Coordinates of C-alpha atoms in Angstrom, one line a residue:
M204 CA 117.6 186.7 71.2
Q205 CA 121.3 185.8 71.6
L206 CA 123.3 183.9 74.3
R207 CA 126.8 184.9 74.8
F208 CA 129.5 183.2 76.9
S209 CA 132.4 185.4 78.1
P210 CA 135.8 184.1 77.2
S211 CA 136.6 183.2 80.8
M212 CA 133.2 181.2 81.0
R213 CA 132.5 183.4 84.2
S214 CA 129.4 185.2 82.7
I215 CA 126.6 184.6 80.4
T216 CA 124.8 187.6 78.6
I217 CA 121.1 187.5 77.0
S218 CA 120.7 190.4 74.5
S219 CA 118.5 191.2 71.4
T220 CA 118.9 189.6 68.0
N221 CA 121.0 192.5 66.7
G222 CA 122.9 192.6 69.9
I223 CA 122.3 196.3 70.6
L224 CA 120.2 195.7 73.8
D225 CA 121.3 193.6 76.5
F226 CA 118.3 192.1 78.6
M227 CA 120.2 190.1 81.2
K228 CA 123.7 189.3 82.4
I229 CA 124.5 186.3 84.5
K230 CA 127.8 185.8 86.3
V231 CA 128.6 182.1 87.2
A232 CA 130.6 181.6 90.4
A233 CA 133.9 179.8 90.1
R234 CA 133.7 176.1 91.1
H235 CA 136.9 174.4 92.0
V236 CA 136.8 170.5 91.9
S237 CA 139.1 168.9 94.5
N238 CA 141.3 166.0 93.5
R239 CA 139.9 163.8 96.1
T240 CA 136.5 164.1 94.4
L241 CA 137.7 163.6 91.1
F242 CA 139.5 160.3 92.4
Y243 CA 136.2 158.9 94.1
S244 CA 134.2 159.8 90.9
L245 CA 136.7 157.8 88.6
L246 CA 136.8 155.0 91.1
I247 CA 133.1 154.7 91.2
L248 CA 132.8 154.7 87.3
A249 CA 135.6 152.2 87.1
F250 CA 133.6 149.9 89.3
L251 CA 130.2 150.4 87.5
L252 CA 131.4 150.4 84.1
P253 CA 132.3 146.7 84.0
F254 CA 128.8 145.8 85.1
V255 CA 127.2 147.8 82.7
F256 CA 129.1 146.2 79.9
I257 CA 128.3 142.8 81.0
L258 CA 124.5 143.6 81.4
T259 CA 124.6 145.2 77.9
A260 CA 126.4 142.2 76.4
V261 CA 123.9 139.9 77.9
V262 CA 121.0 141.8 76.4
T263 CA 122.8 142.0 73.2
L264 CA 123.0 138.2 73.0
E265 CA 119.5 137.6 73.8
G266 CA 118.6 139.6 70.8
V267 CA 115.4 141.7 71.3
N268 CA 114.2 142.5 67.8
K269 CA 117.8 143.6 66.5
C270 CA 117.9 146.5 68.8
S271 CA 120.9 148.2 70.2
S272 CA 122.1 147.0 73.5
L273 CA 121.4 150.3 75.4
D274 CA 117.9 150.3 73.6
C275 CA 117.3 146.5 74.6
L276 CA 118.6 147.3 78.2
G277 CA 116.0 150.1 78.6
R278 CA 113.0 148.2 77.2
R279 CA 113.8 145.3 79.5
L280 CA 114.8 147.2 82.6
G281 CA 112.6 150.4 82.1
P282 CA 109.3 148.7 82.7
R283 CA 110.2 146.6 85.7
F284 CA 111.3 149.7 87.4
L285 CA 108.0 151.4 86.4
G286 CA 106.0 148.5 87.6
R287 CA 105.1 147.4 84.0
T288 CA 105.5 144.1 82.3
D289 CA 106.8 143.4 78.8
D290 CA 104.9 142.1 75.7
S291 CA 105.9 138.3 76.7
M292 CA 104.6 138.6 80.2
R293 CA 101.3 140.2 78.9
L294 CA 100.9 137.4 76.3
V295 CA 101.5 134.7 79.2
R296 CA 98.9 136.6 81.2
D297 CA 96.1 136.7 78.4
F298 CA 97.0 132.9 77.9
Y299 CA 96.3 132.3 81.5
K300 CA 92.9 134.0 81.2
I301 CA 91.9 132.0 78.2
L302 CA 92.6 128.8 80.0
N303 CA 90.5 129.7 83.0
Q304 CA 87.8 130.5 80.4
V305 CA 88.1 127.1 78.8
K306 CA 88.3 125.2 82.0
S307 CA 84.7 125.8 82.6
E308 CA 83.5 125.2 79.2
E309 CA 82.1 121.7 77.9
I310 CA 83.9 120.2 75.0
P311 CA 81.7 120.2 71.8
D312 CA 80.1 117.0 70.7
G313 CA 81.6 115.4 67.7
L314 CA 84.8 117.5 68.0
K315 CA 87.6 115.7 65.8
L316 CA 90.9 115.7 67.7
P317 CA 94.3 115.4 66.2
T318 CA 96.1 112.2 67.3
S319 CA 99.4 113.7 68.0
F320 CA 101.0 117.1 68.9
D321 CA 102.7 117.3 65.4
E322 CA 99.2 117.1 64.0
L323 CA 97.8 119.6 66.4
V324 CA 100.4 122.0 65.4
S325 CA 99.8 121.3 61.7
E326 CA 96.2 122.1 62.1
M327 CA 96.8 125.2 63.8
K328 CA 98.9 126.6 60.9
T329 CA 96.4 125.3 58.4
N330 CA 93.4 126.7 59.9
Q331 CA 94.8 129.7 61.7
Y332 CA 93.3 128.6 65.1
D333 CA 92.9 131.5 67.8
A334 CA 94.1 131.0 71.1
K335 CA 90.7 129.9 72.5
T336 CA 90.3 127.2 69.8
F337 CA 93.8 126.1 70.4
A338 CA 93.0 125.7 74.2
I339 CA 89.7 123.9 73.6
E340 CA 91.3 121.2 71.5
L341 CA 94.3 121.0 73.9
K342 CA 91.9 120.4 76.8
A343 CA 89.8 117.7 74.9
M344 CA 93.2 115.7 73.9
M345 CA 94.4 116.1 77.5
E346 CA 91.0 114.5 79.0
K347 CA 91.2 111.8 76.1
L348 CA 94.4 110.7 77.1
E349 CA 93.7 110.8 80.9
K350 CA 90.6 108.5 80.1
E351 CA 92.6 106.1 78.1
A352 CA 95.5 106.0 80.7
R353 CA 92.8 105.3 83.5
E354 CA 91.1 102.7 81.6
S355 CA 94.7 101.0 81.0
K356 CA 95.5 101.1 84.6
L357 CA 92.3 99.6 85.6
A358 CA 92.6 96.7 82.9
E359 CA 96.1 96.2 84.2
L360 CA 94.9 96.0 87.8
T361 CA 92.0 93.6 86.8
H362 CA 94.5 91.3 84.7
K363 CA 97.1 91.3 87.5
H364 CA 94.4 90.2 90.0
F365 CA 93.1 87.4 87.8
A366 CA 96.6 86.3 87.3
S367 CA 97.4 86.3 91.0
T368 CA 94.2 84.8 92.2
G369 CA 94.2 81.9 89.7
I370 CA 95.7 78.6 90.6
P371 CA 98.5 77.8 88.2
K372 CA 97.9 74.5 86.2
G373 CA 101.1 73.0 87.6
I374 CA 100.0 73.6 91.2
H375 CA 96.6 72.2 90.6
C376 CA 98.0 69.3 88.7
L377 CA 100.4 68.5 91.7
S378 CA 97.6 68.7 94.2
L379 CA 95.3 66.3 92.2
R380 CA 98.2 63.8 91.6
L381 CA 99.0 63.9 95.3
T382 CA 95.4 63.5 96.2
D383 CA 95.0 60.4 94.1
E384 CA 98.2 59.0 95.7
Y385 CA 96.6 59.7 98.9
S386 CA 93.6 57.5 98.2
S387 CA 95.6 54.5 96.5
N388 CA 98.9 54.4 98.4
A389 CA 99.3 53.3 102.1
H390 CA 102.5 55.1 102.5
A391 CA 100.9 58.4 101.7
R392 CA 98.4 58.0 104.5
K393 CA 100.9 57.1 107.2
Q394 CA 100.5 59.0 110.4
L395 CA 102.4 62.3 110.6
P396 CA 104.5 62.1 112.7
P397 CA 105.0 58.5 113.7
P398 CA 103.2 57.6 117.0
E399 CA 106.6 57.4 118.7
L400 CA 107.1 61.0 118.0
L401 CA 103.8 62.5 119.0
P402 CA 104.9 63.6 122.5
L403 CA 107.5 65.8 120.9
L404 CA 104.5 68.0 119.4
S405 CA 104.1 69.6 122.7
D406 CA 107.6 69.5 123.9
N407 CA 108.8 73.1 124.6
S408 CA 112.4 72.3 124.3
Y409 CA 111.7 72.2 120.4
F410 CA 111.5 74.9 118.0
H411 CA 108.0 75.0 117.0
F412 CA 106.8 76.6 113.5
I413 CA 103.2 77.1 112.3
L414 CA 102.2 77.2 108.9
A415 CA 98.7 77.5 107.5
S416 CA 98.4 77.1 103.7
D417 CA 96.5 75.4 100.9
N418 CA 99.5 75.7 98.5
I419 CA 101.3 72.4 98.7
L420 CA 104.5 73.6 96.7
A421 CA 104.7 76.9 98.5
A422 CA 104.5 75.0 101.9
S423 CA 107.2 72.5 100.7
V424 CA 109.7 75.4 99.9
V425 CA 108.8 77.1 103.5
V426 CA 109.4 73.7 105.5
T427 CA 112.3 72.6 103.4
S428 CA 114.4 75.9 103.4
T429 CA 113.6 76.2 107.1
V430 CA 114.9 72.8 107.8
K431 CA 117.9 73.1 105.6
S432 CA 118.8 76.6 107.1
S433 CA 118.6 75.2 110.6
L434 CA 121.8 74.5 112.7
N435 CA 119.8 72.1 114.7
P436 CA 117.3 70.5 112.3
E437 CA 116.6 67.6 114.8
K438 CA 114.9 70.2 117.1
V439 CA 112.5 71.7 114.4
V440 CA 108.9 70.7 114.7
F441 CA 106.5 71.9 111.9
H442 CA 102.6 72.1 112.6
V443 CA 101.2 72.5 109.0
I444 CA 97.6 73.5 108.9
T445 CA 95.4 73.2 105.7
D446 CA 91.7 73.1 104.5
K447 CA 89.7 70.0 103.9
K448 CA 90.2 70.2 100.2
T449 CA 93.9 70.1 100.4
Y450 CA 94.5 68.0 103.3
A451 CA 94.8 64.5 101.5
G452 CA 97.5 66.3 99.0
M453 CA 99.4 68.1 101.8
H454 CA 99.7 64.9 103.9
S455 CA 100.6 62.8 100.9
W456 CA 103.7 65.4 100.1
F457 CA 105.0 65.3 103.5
A458 CA 104.4 61.5 104.1
L459 CA 106.3 60.5 101.1
N460 CA 108.9 63.4 101.3
P461 CA 109.9 63.5 105.1
V462 CA 112.4 66.4 105.9
S463 CA 114.4 64.3 108.3
P464 CA 115.4 64.7 111.0
A465 CA 112.9 67.6 111.5
I466 CA 109.3 66.5 112.6
V467 CA 106.3 67.6 110.4
E468 CA 102.7 67.5 111.5
V469 CA 99.9 68.0 108.9
R470 CA 96.3 68.8 110.2
G471 CA 93.3 70.0 108.6
V472 CA 91.1 72.7 109.9
H473 CA 88.2 70.2 110.1
Q474 CA 90.3 68.1 112.5
F475 CA 90.3 70.8 115.3
D476 CA 87.5 70.2 117.4
W477 CA 87.9 73.7 119.0
L478 CA 87.2 75.4 115.6
T479 CA 83.4 75.8 115.8
R480 CA 81.1 78.7 115.1
E481 CA 80.5 79.1 118.7
N482 CA 84.2 79.6 119.4
V483 CA 85.1 81.4 116.0
P484 CA 83.2 84.5 115.4
V485 CA 85.4 84.8 112.5
L486 CA 83.5 82.3 110.7
E487 CA 80.6 84.8 110.6
A488 CA 82.9 87.1 108.6
V489 CA 83.7 84.4 106.3
E490 CA 80.2 83.5 105.5
K491 CA 79.4 87.1 104.3
Y492 CA 81.5 86.7 101.5
H493 CA 78.7 87.0 99.0
M494 CA 77.8 90.2 100.7
I495 CA 81.3 91.4 100.4
R496 CA 81.4 90.8 96.7
T497 CA 78.1 92.5 96.2
Y498 CA 79.1 95.5 98.0
Y499 CA 82.4 96.1 96.5
H500 CA 81.7 94.7 92.8
G501 CA 77.8 94.3 92.1
N502 CA 77.5 91.3 89.8
H503 CA 80.4 91.7 87.4
I504 CA 83.9 92.5 88.2
T505 CA 84.5 94.6 85.0
G506 CA 82.1 97.2 86.1
A507 CA 84.7 99.6 87.1
N508 CA 83.9 103.2 87.7
L509 CA 86.4 105.5 85.7
S510 CA 85.8 108.3 88.1
E511 CA 87.4 106.0 91.0
S512 CA 91.1 106.0 91.9
P513 CA 93.1 103.1 90.8
R514 CA 94.2 102.7 94.3
F515 CA 90.4 102.1 95.3
F516 CA 89.7 100.0 92.5
A517 CA 92.6 97.7 93.5
S518 CA 91.2 97.5 97.1
K519 CA 88.1 96.4 95.6
L520 CA 89.7 93.8 93.5
Q521 CA 91.6 92.6 96.5
S522 CA 88.4 91.7 98.3
R523 CA 87.8 89.2 95.4
S524 CA 90.9 87.4 96.5
P525 CA 90.2 84.0 98.3
K526 CA 93.0 84.8 100.7
Y527 CA 91.1 87.6 102.5
I528 CA 88.0 85.5 103.1
S529 CA 89.7 82.3 104.0
I530 CA 89.7 80.9 107.6
L531 CA 93.3 80.0 107.2
N532 CA 94.2 83.7 107.0
H533 CA 92.4 84.3 110.4
L534 CA 93.7 81.1 112.0
R535 CA 96.7 82.8 113.7
I536 CA 94.4 84.6 116.1
Y537 CA 93.4 81.4 117.6
L538 CA 96.9 79.8 118.2
P539 CA 96.7 79.8 122.0
E540 CA 93.6 77.7 121.8
L541 CA 94.9 75.5 118.9
F542 CA 98.1 74.7 120.6
P543 CA 97.3 74.8 124.3
N544 CA 100.6 73.0 125.3
L545 CA 102.9 75.2 123.7
D546 CA 104.6 78.2 125.2
K547 CA 106.5 79.9 122.3
V548 CA 106.1 79.5 118.4
V549 CA 107.2 81.3 115.1
F550 CA 104.1 81.7 112.6
L551 CA 105.1 81.8 109.1
D552 CA 103.3 82.7 105.9
D553 CA 103.6 80.4 102.8
D554 CA 105.2 83.0 100.6
V555 CA 108.4 83.1 102.6
V556 CA 111.7 81.6 102.1
I557 CA 114.0 81.0 105.1
Q558 CA 117.8 81.8 104.4
R559 CA 119.2 81.7 107.8
D560 CA 118.9 79.7 111.0
L561 CA 115.8 80.8 112.9
S562 CA 116.5 79.1 116.4
P563 CA 117.8 82.6 118.0
L564 CA 114.2 83.9 117.8
W565 CA 113.5 81.6 120.8
D566 CA 116.1 83.6 122.6
I567 CA 114.7 87.0 122.3
D568 CA 113.3 88.4 125.3
L569 CA 109.8 90.0 124.4
G570 CA 109.6 91.7 127.7
G571 CA 106.1 90.5 128.4
K572 CA 104.9 91.4 125.1
V573 CA 102.9 88.8 122.9
N574 CA 104.1 89.5 119.5
G575 CA 107.6 89.9 118.0
A576 CA 107.4 91.5 114.7
V577 CA 109.4 93.8 112.4
E578 CA 108.3 97.2 112.4
T579 CA 107.3 98.7 108.8
C580 CA 107.3 102.5 109.6
R581 CA 111.0 103.1 109.4
G582 CA 113.9 101.8 106.8
Q583 CA 115.9 102.5 104.0
D584 CA 113.2 101.2 101.5
G585 CA 110.6 104.1 101.7
W586 CA 107.9 102.2 99.7
V587 CA 108.0 99.2 101.9
M588 CA 109.0 100.4 105.2
S589 CA 106.7 103.6 105.4
K590 CA 103.8 102.0 106.6
H591 CA 101.6 103.8 109.5
F592 CA 98.2 103.1 110.6
R593 CA 97.0 105.7 108.1
N594 CA 98.1 103.3 105.4
Y595 CA 95.4 100.7 106.6
F596 CA 92.5 102.4 108.1
N597 CA 89.9 104.8 106.8
F598 CA 90.4 107.9 109.1
S599 CA 87.5 109.7 107.6
N600 CA 85.3 107.4 109.5
P601 CA 84.5 108.9 112.9
I602 CA 84.9 105.4 114.7
I603 CA 88.6 105.0 113.2
A604 CA 89.3 108.8 113.9
K605 CA 88.4 108.6 117.5
S606 CA 90.0 105.4 118.3
L607 CA 93.3 105.2 116.6
D608 CA 96.3 107.5 115.7
P609 CA 97.2 107.8 112.3
D610 CA 101.0 108.2 112.8
E611 CA 101.3 105.0 114.9
C612 CA 103.8 102.6 113.5
A613 CA 102.5 99.5 111.6
W614 CA 104.2 96.1 111.9
A615 CA 104.5 93.1 109.7
Y616 CA 102.6 89.7 109.4
G617 CA 104.5 86.7 107.8
M618 CA 107.2 85.9 110.3
N619 CA 106.1 86.5 113.9
V620 CA 107.6 85.3 117.3
F621 CA 104.2 84.6 119.7
D622 CA 104.7 84.3 123.3
L623 CA 101.4 82.0 123.7
R624 CA 101.7 82.2 127.7
A625 CA 101.6 86.0 127.7
W626 CA 99.0 85.8 125.1
R627 CA 96.7 83.9 127.2
K628 CA 96.6 86.7 129.9
T629 CA 95.3 89.2 127.4
N630 CA 91.9 89.8 125.6
I631 CA 93.6 90.1 122.2
R632 CA 91.0 87.6 120.5
D633 CA 88.1 89.5 121.8
I634 CA 89.5 92.8 120.6
Y635 CA 89.9 91.1 117.3
H636 CA 86.3 89.8 117.1
Y637 CA 85.0 93.2 118.2
W638 CA 86.5 95.2 115.5
L639 CA 85.8 92.6 112.9
K640 CA 82.1 93.0 113.6
E641 CA 82.4 96.5 113.7
N642 CA 83.7 96.5 110.2
L643 CA 80.9 94.4 109.1
N644 CA 78.4 96.7 110.8
S645 CA 80.1 99.7 108.9
N646 CA 79.8 98.0 105.6
L647 CA 83.4 97.2 105.3
T648 CA 84.5 100.8 105.3
L649 CA 86.8 100.8 108.3
W650 CA 89.9 99.4 106.6
K651 CA 91.1 97.4 103.5
L652 CA 90.0 93.8 103.7
G653 CA 92.8 91.5 105.2
T654 CA 93.8 90.2 108.7
L655 CA 96.4 92.8 109.3
P656 CA 94.1 95.8 110.1
P657 CA 92.3 94.1 112.9
A658 CA 95.4 92.6 114.1
L659 CA 97.1 96.1 114.3
I660 CA 94.3 97.0 116.8
A661 CA 94.0 93.9 118.6
F662 CA 97.8 93.6 119.4
R663 CA 98.3 97.4 120.3
G664 CA 100.5 97.5 123.5
N665 CA 101.6 93.9 123.0
I666 CA 104.4 94.4 120.1
H667 CA 107.9 93.9 120.6
A668 CA 110.0 95.1 117.7
I669 CA 112.7 92.9 116.5
D670 CA 115.6 93.4 114.2
P671 CA 114.5 94.2 110.6
S672 CA 117.1 91.6 109.2
W673 CA 114.9 88.8 110.4
H674 CA 112.2 89.6 108.1
M675 CA 112.4 91.4 104.7
L676 CA 109.1 92.2 103.1
G677 CA 107.8 93.6 99.6
L678 CA 109.3 91.0 97.3
G679 CA 105.8 90.5 95.8
Y680 CA 105.0 94.2 95.0
Q681 CA 108.4 96.1 95.2
N682 CA 110.4 95.9 91.9
N683 CA 113.2 98.0 93.2
T684 CA 114.4 95.6 96.1
D685 CA 118.0 96.0 97.1
I686 CA 119.4 92.5 96.2
E687 CA 122.2 92.7 98.5
S688 CA 119.6 93.3 101.4
V689 CA 117.7 90.2 100.2
R690 CA 120.7 88.1 100.4
K691 CA 121.4 89.0 103.9
A692 CA 117.7 88.7 105.3
A693 CA 116.8 85.7 107.4
V694 CA 113.3 85.6 106.0
I695 CA 112.3 87.1 102.8
H696 CA 108.7 87.6 102.2
Y697 CA 107.1 87.5 98.7
N698 CA 103.8 89.6 100.1
G699 CA 102.1 91.2 97.4
Q700 CA 100.4 89.9 94.0
S701 CA 103.6 88.8 92.2
K702 CA 104.1 85.6 93.8
P703 CA 107.3 83.8 93.0
W704 CA 105.5 80.7 91.5
L705 CA 103.6 82.9 89.1
E706 CA 104.3 84.3 85.6
I707 CA 103.9 87.9 86.9
A708 CA 106.8 87.4 89.6
F709 CA 109.8 89.9 89.4
K710 CA 112.5 87.8 87.5
H711 CA 115.3 89.2 89.4
L712 CA 113.7 88.2 92.6
Q713 CA 112.3 84.8 91.6
P714 CA 115.6 82.8 92.0
F715 CA 115.6 83.3 95.8
W716 CA 112.4 81.2 95.9
T717 CA 113.7 78.9 93.2
K718 CA 116.6 78.2 95.5
G719 CA 114.1 76.8 98.0
L720 CA 112.4 74.9 95.3
F721 CA 115.6 73.2 94.6
L722 CA 116.0 72.2 98.3
A723 CA 112.7 70.8 98.0
Y724 CA 113.3 68.8 95.1
D725 CA 116.6 67.6 96.6
A726 CA 114.4 66.2 99.4
L727 CA 112.1 64.5 97.3
M728 CA 114.6 61.6 96.4
V729 CA 114.8 60.5 99.9
V730 CA 112.0 57.9 99.7
P731 CA 112.6 54.8 97.6
P732 CA 110.7 54.5 94.4
S733 CA 109.2 51.3 95.7
E734 CA 107.0 53.2 98.1
F735 CA 105.0 55.0 95.4
S736 CA 102.1 53.4 93.5
Q737 CA 102.7 55.9 90.6
P738 CA 105.6 58.0 89.7
P739 CA 107.3 59.6 92.6
P740 CA 106.7 63.2 93.4
A741 CA 110.1 64.3 92.0
T742 CA 108.5 63.1 88.6
L743 CA 105.3 64.8 89.4
L744 CA 107.0 68.0 90.2
L745 CA 108.6 68.1 86.9
Y746 CA 105.6 66.9 85.0
C747 CA 103.2 69.3 86.7
G748 CA 105.9 72.1 87.1
S749 CA 106.4 72.2 83.2
F750 CA 103.0 74.2 83.2
F751 CA 103.9 76.8 85.8
L752 CA 107.8 76.9 86.2
G753 CA 108.5 76.4 82.3
K754 CA 110.8 73.8 80.7
R755 CA 113.9 75.8 81.5
L756 CA 113.2 75.7 85.3
A757 CA 112.6 72.2 85.1
A758 CA 115.9 71.8 83.3
L759 CA 117.7 74.0 85.9
I760 CA 116.3 71.6 88.6
I761 CA 117.9 68.6 86.9
E762 CA 121.1 70.5 86.4
Y763 CA 121.1 71.3 90.1
K764 CA 120.5 67.8 91.2
Q765 CA 123.3 66.6 88.8
A766 CA 125.7 69.2 90.2
S767 CA 124.9 68.2 93.8
K768 CA 125.9 64.9 93.0
Q769 CA 129.3 65.7 91.5
N770 CA 130.1 67.8 94.5
E771 CA 129.5 64.8 96.7
K772 CA 132.0 62.8 94.8

């Protein structure tokens, strides 16, 4: 069989092998290619060729088993067009399958695990592990590391809890020395305030501050920083409330170290006749402290369940804090009854420092609301200023779910303006008591322990939002607090475990409290030494302070005092 083309390429003849017999002759019609068609064909090729070149170059650079560029291109793009995957994708799919199998399998007992990734790779090379064996060892290593990390976190929370709830030696020492001073020194027992100033305690033309604390040093910083920051200190009246065990020491401190011209009243809870069990249902909750401990902890604090989250364990530890079962912490809900003659007050926690005059707070029109507070659901600090009701309440409980809105904005305790006249027209106290009982009846499952959750419910509809610059929070648990914002805030609040008088305080935030301590120390030297039966409290502060403030801080106090004298000269 032969195939012959004519010279003009217009016919094709098919003949026998010897060419004698022609089987078929095919004529090919002439085809003329126009210049326009040729132009467009060249244009399209010129457009596509650069892309083909770039794609080929990329594939070549990736280097697939030393294949040619076009070969690699075909191997990579071909399977995709045909709906197939290459070897690497098949390998990944197989590995996923093995992982899913291992996920449901138990780790063999006595399995010896490598201590590092390098050791794991070395064992794989030596023992020629298959994929399943590798996956099992990897799972065992990850579970081990996860368990160790959880144990470390729980241990950290436990140690931090003990550090935050224990009384530093210096504060304990100072309280004991001042209590001894109260028993042996008539000046330490003198009436606060003097009899001629008693009418001013109910004079509503003055700025009345209320502080409930059993920490003498912290209370002195709050009072002194408030007075020193005031533009009219002679109009400042402080009502300091403490418990029975701290009353003598607290009274001694302010009796021997008056913050003139301000007025300070110190009263113990036991001195309020109104605070009886009949009038104060909160006392019932306080008396159930042992039930709270049993419910959350059993008989030993270290009995932590490794399956529970660190956040839940932190809440359990928080319930151990005396702060959350102290009547002093619940006292603010009874302010209208404890101070029946006052119309408007500012309540301060003992872990705040005042940096600006607070008298303008009395000029804020609360619009008939009871509580002027900073809202904590909006702000630049997403960690501190992002609190809604969902952050405080257990919305898996049907009682909470049907009564509250998880997206409702929360607000802050610690610096609050209370209109006591408006408060007396409400049933806030009764609502507070009702929800405390509900929580007790629900085995304390409605919210985390503390006074803020029931207050969030009780004051609903009676909150007037004030400017956030009045009250900055989070200095006791937020390590990334903006320093410039701290300087500008009127009140800075060390809420959280890392109190500024503890070793676990954030070092870059501690100087703001230390400045308040300097002011307190400066006020100590007002009273002549002749009025003391023992070394004056300034010496006591340095002596006792060496235990918790450190020698360096004691030296700084002395340097600060000397610098102040030089500036006066």
